[in-house]
Coordinates of C-alpha atoms in Angstrom, one line a residue:
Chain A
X1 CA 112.9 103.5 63.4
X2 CA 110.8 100.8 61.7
X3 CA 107.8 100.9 59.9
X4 CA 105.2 99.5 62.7
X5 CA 106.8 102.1 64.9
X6 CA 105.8 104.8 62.8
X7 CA 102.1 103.8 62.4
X8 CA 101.6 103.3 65.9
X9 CA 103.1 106.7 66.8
X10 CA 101.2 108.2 64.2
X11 CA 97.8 106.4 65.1
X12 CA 98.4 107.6 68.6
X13 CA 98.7 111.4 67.6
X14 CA 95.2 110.5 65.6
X15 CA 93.7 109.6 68.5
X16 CA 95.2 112.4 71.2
X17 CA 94.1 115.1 68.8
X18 CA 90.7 113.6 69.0
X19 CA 90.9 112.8 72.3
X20 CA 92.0 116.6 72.9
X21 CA 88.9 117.7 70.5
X22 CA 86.5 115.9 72.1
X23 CA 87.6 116.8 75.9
X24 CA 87.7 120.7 75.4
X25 CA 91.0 121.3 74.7
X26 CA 91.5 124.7 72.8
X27 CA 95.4 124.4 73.3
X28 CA 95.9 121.9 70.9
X29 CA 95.3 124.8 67.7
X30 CA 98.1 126.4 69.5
X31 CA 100.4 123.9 70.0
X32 CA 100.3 122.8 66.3
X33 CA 101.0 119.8 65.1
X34 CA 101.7 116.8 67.4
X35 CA 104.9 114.8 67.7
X36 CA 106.9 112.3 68.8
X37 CA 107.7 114.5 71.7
X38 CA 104.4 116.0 71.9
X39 CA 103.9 115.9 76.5
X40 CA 100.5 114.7 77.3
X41 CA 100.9 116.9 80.5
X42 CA 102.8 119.8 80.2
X43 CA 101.5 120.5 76.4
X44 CA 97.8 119.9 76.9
X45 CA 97.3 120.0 80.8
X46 CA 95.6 116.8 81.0
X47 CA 94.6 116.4 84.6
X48 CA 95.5 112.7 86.2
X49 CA 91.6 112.1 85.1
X50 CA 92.4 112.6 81.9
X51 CA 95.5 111.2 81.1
X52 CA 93.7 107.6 82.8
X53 CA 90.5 107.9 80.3
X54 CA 93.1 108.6 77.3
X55 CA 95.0 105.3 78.2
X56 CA 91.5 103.6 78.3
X57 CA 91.2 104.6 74.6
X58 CA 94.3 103.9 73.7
X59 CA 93.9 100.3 75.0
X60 CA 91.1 99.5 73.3
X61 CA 91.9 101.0 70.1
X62 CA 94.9 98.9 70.0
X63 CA 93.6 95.8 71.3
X64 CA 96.2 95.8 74.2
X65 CA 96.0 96.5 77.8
X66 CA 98.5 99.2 79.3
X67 CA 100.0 98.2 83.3
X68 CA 99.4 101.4 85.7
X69 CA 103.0 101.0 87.0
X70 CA 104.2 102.2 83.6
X71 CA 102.5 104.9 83.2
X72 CA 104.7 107.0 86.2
X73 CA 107.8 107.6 83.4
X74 CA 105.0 107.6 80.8
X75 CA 105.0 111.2 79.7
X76 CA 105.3 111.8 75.7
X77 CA 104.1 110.1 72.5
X78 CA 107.4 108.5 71.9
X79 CA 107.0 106.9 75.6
X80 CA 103.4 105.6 74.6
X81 CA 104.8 104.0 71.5
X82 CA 107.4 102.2 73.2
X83 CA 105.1 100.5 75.8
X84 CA 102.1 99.6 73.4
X85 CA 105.0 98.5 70.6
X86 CA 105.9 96.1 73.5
X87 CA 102.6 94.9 74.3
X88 CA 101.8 94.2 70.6
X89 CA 104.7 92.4 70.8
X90 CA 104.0 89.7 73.6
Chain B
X1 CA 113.5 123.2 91.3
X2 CA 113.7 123.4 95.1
X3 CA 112.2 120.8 97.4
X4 CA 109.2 122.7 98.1
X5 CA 108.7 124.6 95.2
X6 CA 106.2 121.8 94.4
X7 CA 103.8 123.6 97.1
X8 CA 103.0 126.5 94.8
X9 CA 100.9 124.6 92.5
X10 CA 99.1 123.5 95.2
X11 CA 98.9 127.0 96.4
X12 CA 97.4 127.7 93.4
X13 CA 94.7 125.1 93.3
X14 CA 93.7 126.2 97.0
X15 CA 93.4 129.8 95.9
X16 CA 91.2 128.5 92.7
X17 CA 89.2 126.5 95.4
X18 CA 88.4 129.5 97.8
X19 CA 87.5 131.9 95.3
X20 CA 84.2 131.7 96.2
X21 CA 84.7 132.7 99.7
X22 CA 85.1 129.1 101.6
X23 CA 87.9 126.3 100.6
X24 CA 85.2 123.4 100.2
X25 CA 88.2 121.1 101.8
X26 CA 88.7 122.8 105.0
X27 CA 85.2 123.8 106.3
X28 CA 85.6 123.4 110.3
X29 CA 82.4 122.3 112.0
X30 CA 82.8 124.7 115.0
X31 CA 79.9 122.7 116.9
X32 CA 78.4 119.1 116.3
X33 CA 74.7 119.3 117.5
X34 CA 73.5 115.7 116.1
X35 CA 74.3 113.4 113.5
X36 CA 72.5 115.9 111.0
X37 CA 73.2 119.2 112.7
X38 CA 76.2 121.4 113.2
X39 CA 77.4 125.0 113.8
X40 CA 79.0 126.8 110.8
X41 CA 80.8 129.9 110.6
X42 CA 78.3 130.6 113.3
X43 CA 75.4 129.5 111.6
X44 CA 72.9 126.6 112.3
X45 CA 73.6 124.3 109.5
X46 CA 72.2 121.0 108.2
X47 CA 75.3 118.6 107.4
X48 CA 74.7 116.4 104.0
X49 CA 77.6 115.4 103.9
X50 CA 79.2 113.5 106.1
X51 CA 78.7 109.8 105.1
X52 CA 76.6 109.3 108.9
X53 CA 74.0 106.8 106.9
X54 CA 72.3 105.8 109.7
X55 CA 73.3 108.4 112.7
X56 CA 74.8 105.9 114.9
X57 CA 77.6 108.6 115.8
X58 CA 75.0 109.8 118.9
X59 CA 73.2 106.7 119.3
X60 CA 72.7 106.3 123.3
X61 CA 74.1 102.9 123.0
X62 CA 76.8 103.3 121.0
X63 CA 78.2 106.0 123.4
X64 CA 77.6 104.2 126.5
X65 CA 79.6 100.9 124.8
X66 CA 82.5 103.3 123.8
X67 CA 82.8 105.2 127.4
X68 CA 82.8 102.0 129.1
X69 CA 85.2 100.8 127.3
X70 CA 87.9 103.9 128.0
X71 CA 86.6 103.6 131.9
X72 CA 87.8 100.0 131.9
X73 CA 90.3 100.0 128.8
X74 CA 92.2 102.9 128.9
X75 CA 92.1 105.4 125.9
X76 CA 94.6 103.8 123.6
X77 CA 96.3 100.7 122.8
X78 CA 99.7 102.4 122.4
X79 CA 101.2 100.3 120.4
X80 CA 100.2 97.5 117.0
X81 CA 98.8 94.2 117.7
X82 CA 101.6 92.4 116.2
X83 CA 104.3 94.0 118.5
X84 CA 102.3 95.2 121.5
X85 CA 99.4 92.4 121.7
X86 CA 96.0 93.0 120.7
X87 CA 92.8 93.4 123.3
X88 CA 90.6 90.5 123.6
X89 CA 87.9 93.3 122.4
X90 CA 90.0 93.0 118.5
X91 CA 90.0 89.6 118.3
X92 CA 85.8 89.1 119.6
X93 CA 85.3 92.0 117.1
X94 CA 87.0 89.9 114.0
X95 CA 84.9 86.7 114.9
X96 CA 81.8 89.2 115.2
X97 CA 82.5 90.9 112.1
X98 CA 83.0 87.5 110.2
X99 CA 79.8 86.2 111.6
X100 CA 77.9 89.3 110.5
X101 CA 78.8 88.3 106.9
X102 CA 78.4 84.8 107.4
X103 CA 81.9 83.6 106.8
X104 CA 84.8 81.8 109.2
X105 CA 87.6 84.7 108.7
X106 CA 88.2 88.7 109.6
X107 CA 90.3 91.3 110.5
X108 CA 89.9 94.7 111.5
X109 CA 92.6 97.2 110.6
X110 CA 93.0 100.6 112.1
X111 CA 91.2 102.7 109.2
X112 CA 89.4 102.3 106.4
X113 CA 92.1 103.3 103.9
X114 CA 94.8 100.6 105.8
X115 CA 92.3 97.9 105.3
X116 CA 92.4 98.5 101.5
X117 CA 95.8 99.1 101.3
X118 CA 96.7 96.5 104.0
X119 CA 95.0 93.3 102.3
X120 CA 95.5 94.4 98.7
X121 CA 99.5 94.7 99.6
X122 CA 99.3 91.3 100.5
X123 CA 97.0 89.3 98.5
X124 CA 98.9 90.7 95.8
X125 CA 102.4 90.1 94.5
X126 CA 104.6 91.5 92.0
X127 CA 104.0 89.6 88.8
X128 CA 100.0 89.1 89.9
X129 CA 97.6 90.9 87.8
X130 CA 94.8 93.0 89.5
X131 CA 91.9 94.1 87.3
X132 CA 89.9 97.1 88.8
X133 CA 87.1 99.3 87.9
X134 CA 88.0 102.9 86.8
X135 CA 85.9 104.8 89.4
X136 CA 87.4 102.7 92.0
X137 CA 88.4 104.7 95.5
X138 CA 92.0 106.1 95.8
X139 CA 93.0 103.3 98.8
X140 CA 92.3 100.6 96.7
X141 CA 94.4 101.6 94.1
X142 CA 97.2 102.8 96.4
X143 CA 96.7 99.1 97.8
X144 CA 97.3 97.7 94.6
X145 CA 100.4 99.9 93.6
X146 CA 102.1 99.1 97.0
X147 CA 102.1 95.5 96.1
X148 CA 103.6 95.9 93.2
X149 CA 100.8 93.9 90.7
X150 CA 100.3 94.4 87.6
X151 CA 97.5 96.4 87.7
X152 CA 94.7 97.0 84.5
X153 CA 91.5 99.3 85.1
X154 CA 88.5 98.2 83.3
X155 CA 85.8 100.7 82.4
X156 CA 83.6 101.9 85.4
X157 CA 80.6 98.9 86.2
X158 CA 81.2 97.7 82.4
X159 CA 81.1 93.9 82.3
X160 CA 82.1 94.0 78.7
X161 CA 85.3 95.8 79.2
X162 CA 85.8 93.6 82.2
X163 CA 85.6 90.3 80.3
X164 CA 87.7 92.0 77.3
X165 CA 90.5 92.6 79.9
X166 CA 89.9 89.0 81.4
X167 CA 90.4 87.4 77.7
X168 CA 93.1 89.3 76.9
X169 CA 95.3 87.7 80.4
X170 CA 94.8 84.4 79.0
X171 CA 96.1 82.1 81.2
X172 CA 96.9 84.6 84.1
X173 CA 92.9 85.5 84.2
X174 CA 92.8 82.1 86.6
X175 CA 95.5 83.8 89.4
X176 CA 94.3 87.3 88.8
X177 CA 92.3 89.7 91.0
X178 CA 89.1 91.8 90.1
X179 CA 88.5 94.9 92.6
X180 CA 85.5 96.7 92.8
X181 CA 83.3 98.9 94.9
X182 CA 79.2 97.5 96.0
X183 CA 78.2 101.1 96.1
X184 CA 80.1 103.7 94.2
X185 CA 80.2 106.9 96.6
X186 CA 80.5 109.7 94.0
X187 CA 77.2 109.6 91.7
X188 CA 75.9 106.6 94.5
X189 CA 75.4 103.8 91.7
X190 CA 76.2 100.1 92.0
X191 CA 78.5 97.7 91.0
X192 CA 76.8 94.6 88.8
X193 CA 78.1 92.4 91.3
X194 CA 75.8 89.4 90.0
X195 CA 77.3 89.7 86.4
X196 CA 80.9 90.3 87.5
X197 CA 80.5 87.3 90.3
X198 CA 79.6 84.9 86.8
X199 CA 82.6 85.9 85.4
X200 CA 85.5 85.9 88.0
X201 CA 84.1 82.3 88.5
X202 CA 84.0 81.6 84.6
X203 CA 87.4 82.6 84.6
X204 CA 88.9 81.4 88.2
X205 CA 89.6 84.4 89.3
X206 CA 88.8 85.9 92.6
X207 CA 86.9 89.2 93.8
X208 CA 87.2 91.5 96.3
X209 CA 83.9 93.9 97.2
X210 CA 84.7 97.1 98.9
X211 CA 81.3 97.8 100.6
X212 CA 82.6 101.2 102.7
X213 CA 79.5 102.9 101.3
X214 CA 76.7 100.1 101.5
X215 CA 77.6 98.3 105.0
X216 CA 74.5 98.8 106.9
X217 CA 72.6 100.2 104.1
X218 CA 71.7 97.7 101.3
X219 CA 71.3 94.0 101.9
X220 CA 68.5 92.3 104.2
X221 CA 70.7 92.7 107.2
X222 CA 73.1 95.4 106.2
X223 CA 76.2 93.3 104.8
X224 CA 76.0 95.6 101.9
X225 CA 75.5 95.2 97.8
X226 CA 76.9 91.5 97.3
X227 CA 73.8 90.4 99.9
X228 CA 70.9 92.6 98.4
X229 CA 72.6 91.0 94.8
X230 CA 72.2 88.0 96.1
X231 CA 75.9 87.2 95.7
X232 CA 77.4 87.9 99.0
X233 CA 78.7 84.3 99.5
X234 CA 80.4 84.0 96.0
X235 CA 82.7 87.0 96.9
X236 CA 86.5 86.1 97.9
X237 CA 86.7 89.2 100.1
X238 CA 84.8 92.3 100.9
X239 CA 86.5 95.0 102.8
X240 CA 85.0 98.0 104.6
X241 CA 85.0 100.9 106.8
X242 CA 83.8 101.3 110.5
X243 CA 83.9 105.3 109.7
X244 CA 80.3 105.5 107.8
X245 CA 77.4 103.6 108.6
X246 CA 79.0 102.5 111.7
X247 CA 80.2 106.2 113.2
X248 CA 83.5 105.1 114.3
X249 CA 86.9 105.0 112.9
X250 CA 88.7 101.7 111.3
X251 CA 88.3 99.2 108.5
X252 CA 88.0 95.6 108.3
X253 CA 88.0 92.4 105.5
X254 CA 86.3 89.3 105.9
X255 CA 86.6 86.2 103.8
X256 CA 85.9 82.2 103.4
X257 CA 89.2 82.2 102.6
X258 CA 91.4 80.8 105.8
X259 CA 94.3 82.4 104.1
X260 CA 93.0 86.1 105.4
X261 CA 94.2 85.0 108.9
X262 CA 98.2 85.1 107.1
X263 CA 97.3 88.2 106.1
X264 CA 98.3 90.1 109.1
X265 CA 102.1 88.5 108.4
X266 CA 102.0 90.4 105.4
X267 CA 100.4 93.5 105.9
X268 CA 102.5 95.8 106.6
X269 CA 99.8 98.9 106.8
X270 CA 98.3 96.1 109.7
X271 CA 101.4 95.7 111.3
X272 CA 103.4 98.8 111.4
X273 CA 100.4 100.7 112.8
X274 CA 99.0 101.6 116.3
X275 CA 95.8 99.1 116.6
X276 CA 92.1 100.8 117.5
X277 CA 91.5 102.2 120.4
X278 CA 88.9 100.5 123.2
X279 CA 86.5 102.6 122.5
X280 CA 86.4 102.5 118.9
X281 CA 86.3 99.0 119.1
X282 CA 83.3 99.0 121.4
X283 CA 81.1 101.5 120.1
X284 CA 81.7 99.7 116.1
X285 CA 80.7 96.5 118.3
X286 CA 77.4 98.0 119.6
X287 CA 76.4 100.2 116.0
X288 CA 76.5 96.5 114.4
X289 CA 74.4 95.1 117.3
X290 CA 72.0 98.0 116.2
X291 CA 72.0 97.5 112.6
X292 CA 71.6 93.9 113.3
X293 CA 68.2 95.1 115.4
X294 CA 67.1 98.2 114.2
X295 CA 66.2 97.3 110.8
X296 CA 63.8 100.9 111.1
X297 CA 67.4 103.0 110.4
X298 CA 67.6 101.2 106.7
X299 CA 64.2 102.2 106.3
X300 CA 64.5 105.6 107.1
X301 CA 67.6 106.0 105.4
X302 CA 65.6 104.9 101.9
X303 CA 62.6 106.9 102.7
X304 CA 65.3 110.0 102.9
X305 CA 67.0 108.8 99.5
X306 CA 64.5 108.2 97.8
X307 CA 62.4 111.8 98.8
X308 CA 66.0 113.8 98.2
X309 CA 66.7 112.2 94.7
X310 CA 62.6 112.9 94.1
X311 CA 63.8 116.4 95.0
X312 CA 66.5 117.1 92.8
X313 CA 64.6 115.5 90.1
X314 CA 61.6 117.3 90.2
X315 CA 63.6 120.6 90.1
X316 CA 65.6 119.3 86.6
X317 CA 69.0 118.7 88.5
X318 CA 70.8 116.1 87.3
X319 CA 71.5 113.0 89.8
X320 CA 72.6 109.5 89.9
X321 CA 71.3 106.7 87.7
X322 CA 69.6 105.1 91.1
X323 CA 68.4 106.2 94.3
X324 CA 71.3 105.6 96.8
X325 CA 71.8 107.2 100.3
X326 CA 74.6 109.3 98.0
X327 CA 73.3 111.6 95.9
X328 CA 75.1 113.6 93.6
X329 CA 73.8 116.2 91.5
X330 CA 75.6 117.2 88.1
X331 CA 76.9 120.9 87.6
X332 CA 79.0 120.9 85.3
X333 CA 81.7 123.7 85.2
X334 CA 83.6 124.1 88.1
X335 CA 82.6 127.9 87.4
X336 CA 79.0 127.1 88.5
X337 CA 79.8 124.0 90.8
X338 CA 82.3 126.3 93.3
X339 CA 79.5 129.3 93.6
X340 CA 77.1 127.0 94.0
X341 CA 78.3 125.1 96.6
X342 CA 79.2 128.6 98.6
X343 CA 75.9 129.7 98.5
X344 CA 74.9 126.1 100.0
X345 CA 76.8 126.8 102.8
X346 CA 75.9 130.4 103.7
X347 CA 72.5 128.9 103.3
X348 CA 72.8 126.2 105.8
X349 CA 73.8 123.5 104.0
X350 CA 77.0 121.8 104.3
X351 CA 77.0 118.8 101.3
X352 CA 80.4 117.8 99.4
X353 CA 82.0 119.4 96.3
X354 CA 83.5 117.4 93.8
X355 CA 85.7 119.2 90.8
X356 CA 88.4 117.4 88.3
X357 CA 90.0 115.6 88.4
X358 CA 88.6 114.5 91.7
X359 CA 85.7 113.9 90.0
X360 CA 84.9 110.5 87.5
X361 CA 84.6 112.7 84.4
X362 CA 85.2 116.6 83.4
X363 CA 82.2 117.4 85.2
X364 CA 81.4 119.2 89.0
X365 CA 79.1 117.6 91.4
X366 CA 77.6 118.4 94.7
X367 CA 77.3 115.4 96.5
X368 CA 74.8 115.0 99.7
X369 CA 74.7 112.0 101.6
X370 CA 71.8 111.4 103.5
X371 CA 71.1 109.8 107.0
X372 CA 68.5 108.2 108.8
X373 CA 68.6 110.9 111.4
X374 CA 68.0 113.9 108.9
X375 CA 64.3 114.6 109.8
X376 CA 61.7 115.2 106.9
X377 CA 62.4 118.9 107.4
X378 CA 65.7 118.6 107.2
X379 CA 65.4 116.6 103.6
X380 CA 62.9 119.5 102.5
X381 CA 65.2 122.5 103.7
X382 CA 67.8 120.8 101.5
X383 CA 65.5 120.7 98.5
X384 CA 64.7 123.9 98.8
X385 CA 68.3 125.2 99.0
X386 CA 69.3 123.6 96.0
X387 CA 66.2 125.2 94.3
X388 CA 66.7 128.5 95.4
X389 CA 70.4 128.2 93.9
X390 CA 68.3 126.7 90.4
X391 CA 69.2 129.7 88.7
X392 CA 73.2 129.7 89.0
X393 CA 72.9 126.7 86.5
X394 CA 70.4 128.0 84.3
X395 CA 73.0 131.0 83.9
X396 CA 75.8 128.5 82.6
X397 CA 73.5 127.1 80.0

């Protein structure tokens, strides 16, 4: 795994736990740190709402903008890293 | 996991939902008195929420159009206008629904939702790029999805975010799509159809205006936001709903573009679907002839607004940023939102409750819409539900 790989995963981890803070989301003491594997979903119970606002962040924090359709297999960090990696990219 | 093992979690939700005694999503309306007035549970109750904006649903007119029309049409069509031929009542409605917004083309689907989905599935090809606002309704993004776009959400009625997002397509900005609402129907605001009209033409693209919630309510004659911005004839498409202002059932889209009339051979929520029925078509028909002429409903309907969201305000609730004929009024948790909402309806009340993720942020809302037929009474006896109920929310904070 390269280098710009890393910092975008890890920027994106800065900005869920935020994101978690700011929204009201006591789990995230619980669940410890977050990782690549880390499931926006299942580990946090973002609702459809807040899974779309958290991409919105994302998007401009990175510059990029993030296609709907690939959100629907979209479910962990790693998965995030992957599509905004590829929209850097173009 | 078993095929319907999916069902418990929305067991679940339902059970959340009714804890307060009623399941907000499946009140029956045992009796329908008048456009403002039904029978609940047994109990006389005002209904605030039923998107009637200007009471047309028992307008002496309107009913004597549609029962003429099943006396000499029949009840249904029985079949879609593609396959099975359309009435010549379709086709005059298209070429009066066009005139009504001053351009050459339209097309009236079967609902509301099919119009969406039906024009955005074919104005829109894999490949394209669709830019829509945050808040926008569910059919307008399932239209978008079924067409396979490439779709990109701005932030809700931010022109900044929107031109960020147009920049950032580059070259595909000139073939690209923006979708917005005129009047947005959870907190009732309105999209800055001026400012995003300047920039879909500074950057070629093209617009469609989904004005379910303002047809018949803003604009000098009813055509909705883009006319009372001024902007109306700048706008590529505008879709909408006959099942609001208009008290029927069906959903249309009208453009300057000739290429809407191809739009049928691409639609397939237009052609794979049983067309209106005669008397839908008729009484939609007439309720336009009365906004056209009654200009005295719009009026009524602001006086109403404007005294509710007065209302609301002077008792510290939290509403929209504008008077709209949809008012919403902030609650915050769901905790107070669902209680509150119960005791509405025991009260008499019937408005609409809004909870995440249903909802455009983490926050509950009770949502009234308000008609030209509630009388003055009516508007105070809401007020004073709503201020009897103050405490609940004091309680939370």
């Amino acid at each position: 795994m390269n280098t710009r790989t890393n910092e975008i995963k890890d920027r994106i981890k800065r900005l869920l736990a935020s994101y978690l803070e700011t929204s009201n989301h006591p789990e995230l003491e619980a669940h410890g740190e977050i990782t690549g594997e880390t499931n926006l979903v299942s580990d946090f119970t973002l609702d459809s709402f807040q899974v779309m606002e958290f991409m919105m962040e994302l998007e401009e924090s990175f510059d990029v903008m993030i296609d709907m359709n690939s959100l629907s297999n979209t479910h962990t960090v790693n998965d995030l890293a992957v599509i905004i990696e590829k929209e850097l990219a173009d | 996991m078993g095929l319907l093992d999916k069902f418990e979690a929305a067991r679940a939700i339902r059970e959340q939902l009714s804890v307060g005694g009623h399941d907000p999503t499946a009140v029956v309306i045992e009796q329908i008195i008048s456009p403002t007035e039904g029978i609940v549970e047994g109990r006389h109750t005002i209904l605030a929420g039923t998107n009637n904006y200007l009471g047309l649903t028992f307008d002496p007119a309107c009913i004597a159009a549609a029962r003429n029309a099943i006396q000499s049409q029949g009840t249904g069509t029985t079949g879609s206008r593609m396959a099975n031929g359309s009435f010549s009542a379709h086709a005059a409605l298209e070429q009066e629904l066009a005139g009504f917004f001053h351009v050459d083309h339209g097309m009236v689907f079967s609902t509301g939702y099919a119009a969406n989905l039906g024009t955005l599935a074919a104005l829109l090809n894999q490949g394209d790029a669709v830019l829509l606002d945050a808040d926008a309704h569910a059919s307008l993004y399932d239209g978008c999805q079924m067409s396979g776009a490439d779709i990109f959400r701005f932030r809700h009625n931010d022109v900044e975010s929107l031109e960020k997002r147009l920049q950032r397509l580059g070259d595909r900005a000139q073939d690209c799509l923006i979708v917005t609402e005129g009047l947005y129907s959870v907190m009732g605001d309105c999209a800055p159809l001026v400012e995003i009209v300047a920039l879909k033409e500074k950057y070629g693209a093209l617009l469609l205006v989904d004005e379910a919630h303002s047809l018949g309510v803003y604009g000098d004659t009813g055509c909705g936001v883009a006319q009372a911005q001024g902007v109306m004839d700048r706008v590529d498409f505008i879709v909408g709903t006959f099942s609001k202002s208009l008290g029927a059932m069906g959903g249309f889209c009208v453009s300057k573009h000739p290429e809407l009339d191809l739009v049928r051979y691409l639609s397939r929520p237009f052609i794979f679907t049983a067309s209106s029925s005669p008397s839908i078509i008729a009484s939609t028909h007439e309720a336009l002839k009365q906004i056209r002429s009654r200009p005295e409903l719009r009026e009524t309907l602001w006086r109403n607004a404007g005294r509710l969201f007065e209302g609301f305000n002077d008792l510290g609730f939290e509403t929209g940023p504008e008077v709209s004929p949809v008012v919403a009024v902030k609650l915050g948790a769901k905790e107070v939102a669902l209680p509150f909402w119960n005791q509405l309806l025991e009260k008499g009340v019937y408005t609409n409750l809004m909870v995440p993720p249903a909802s455009p942020d983490q926050h509950s809302y009770i949502r009234c819409s308000v008609s030209a037929a509630h009388t003055e009474e009516q508007v105070e006896q809401i007020i004073e539900a709503f201020a009897s109920l103050k405490g609940l929310t004091q309680a939370d904070a």
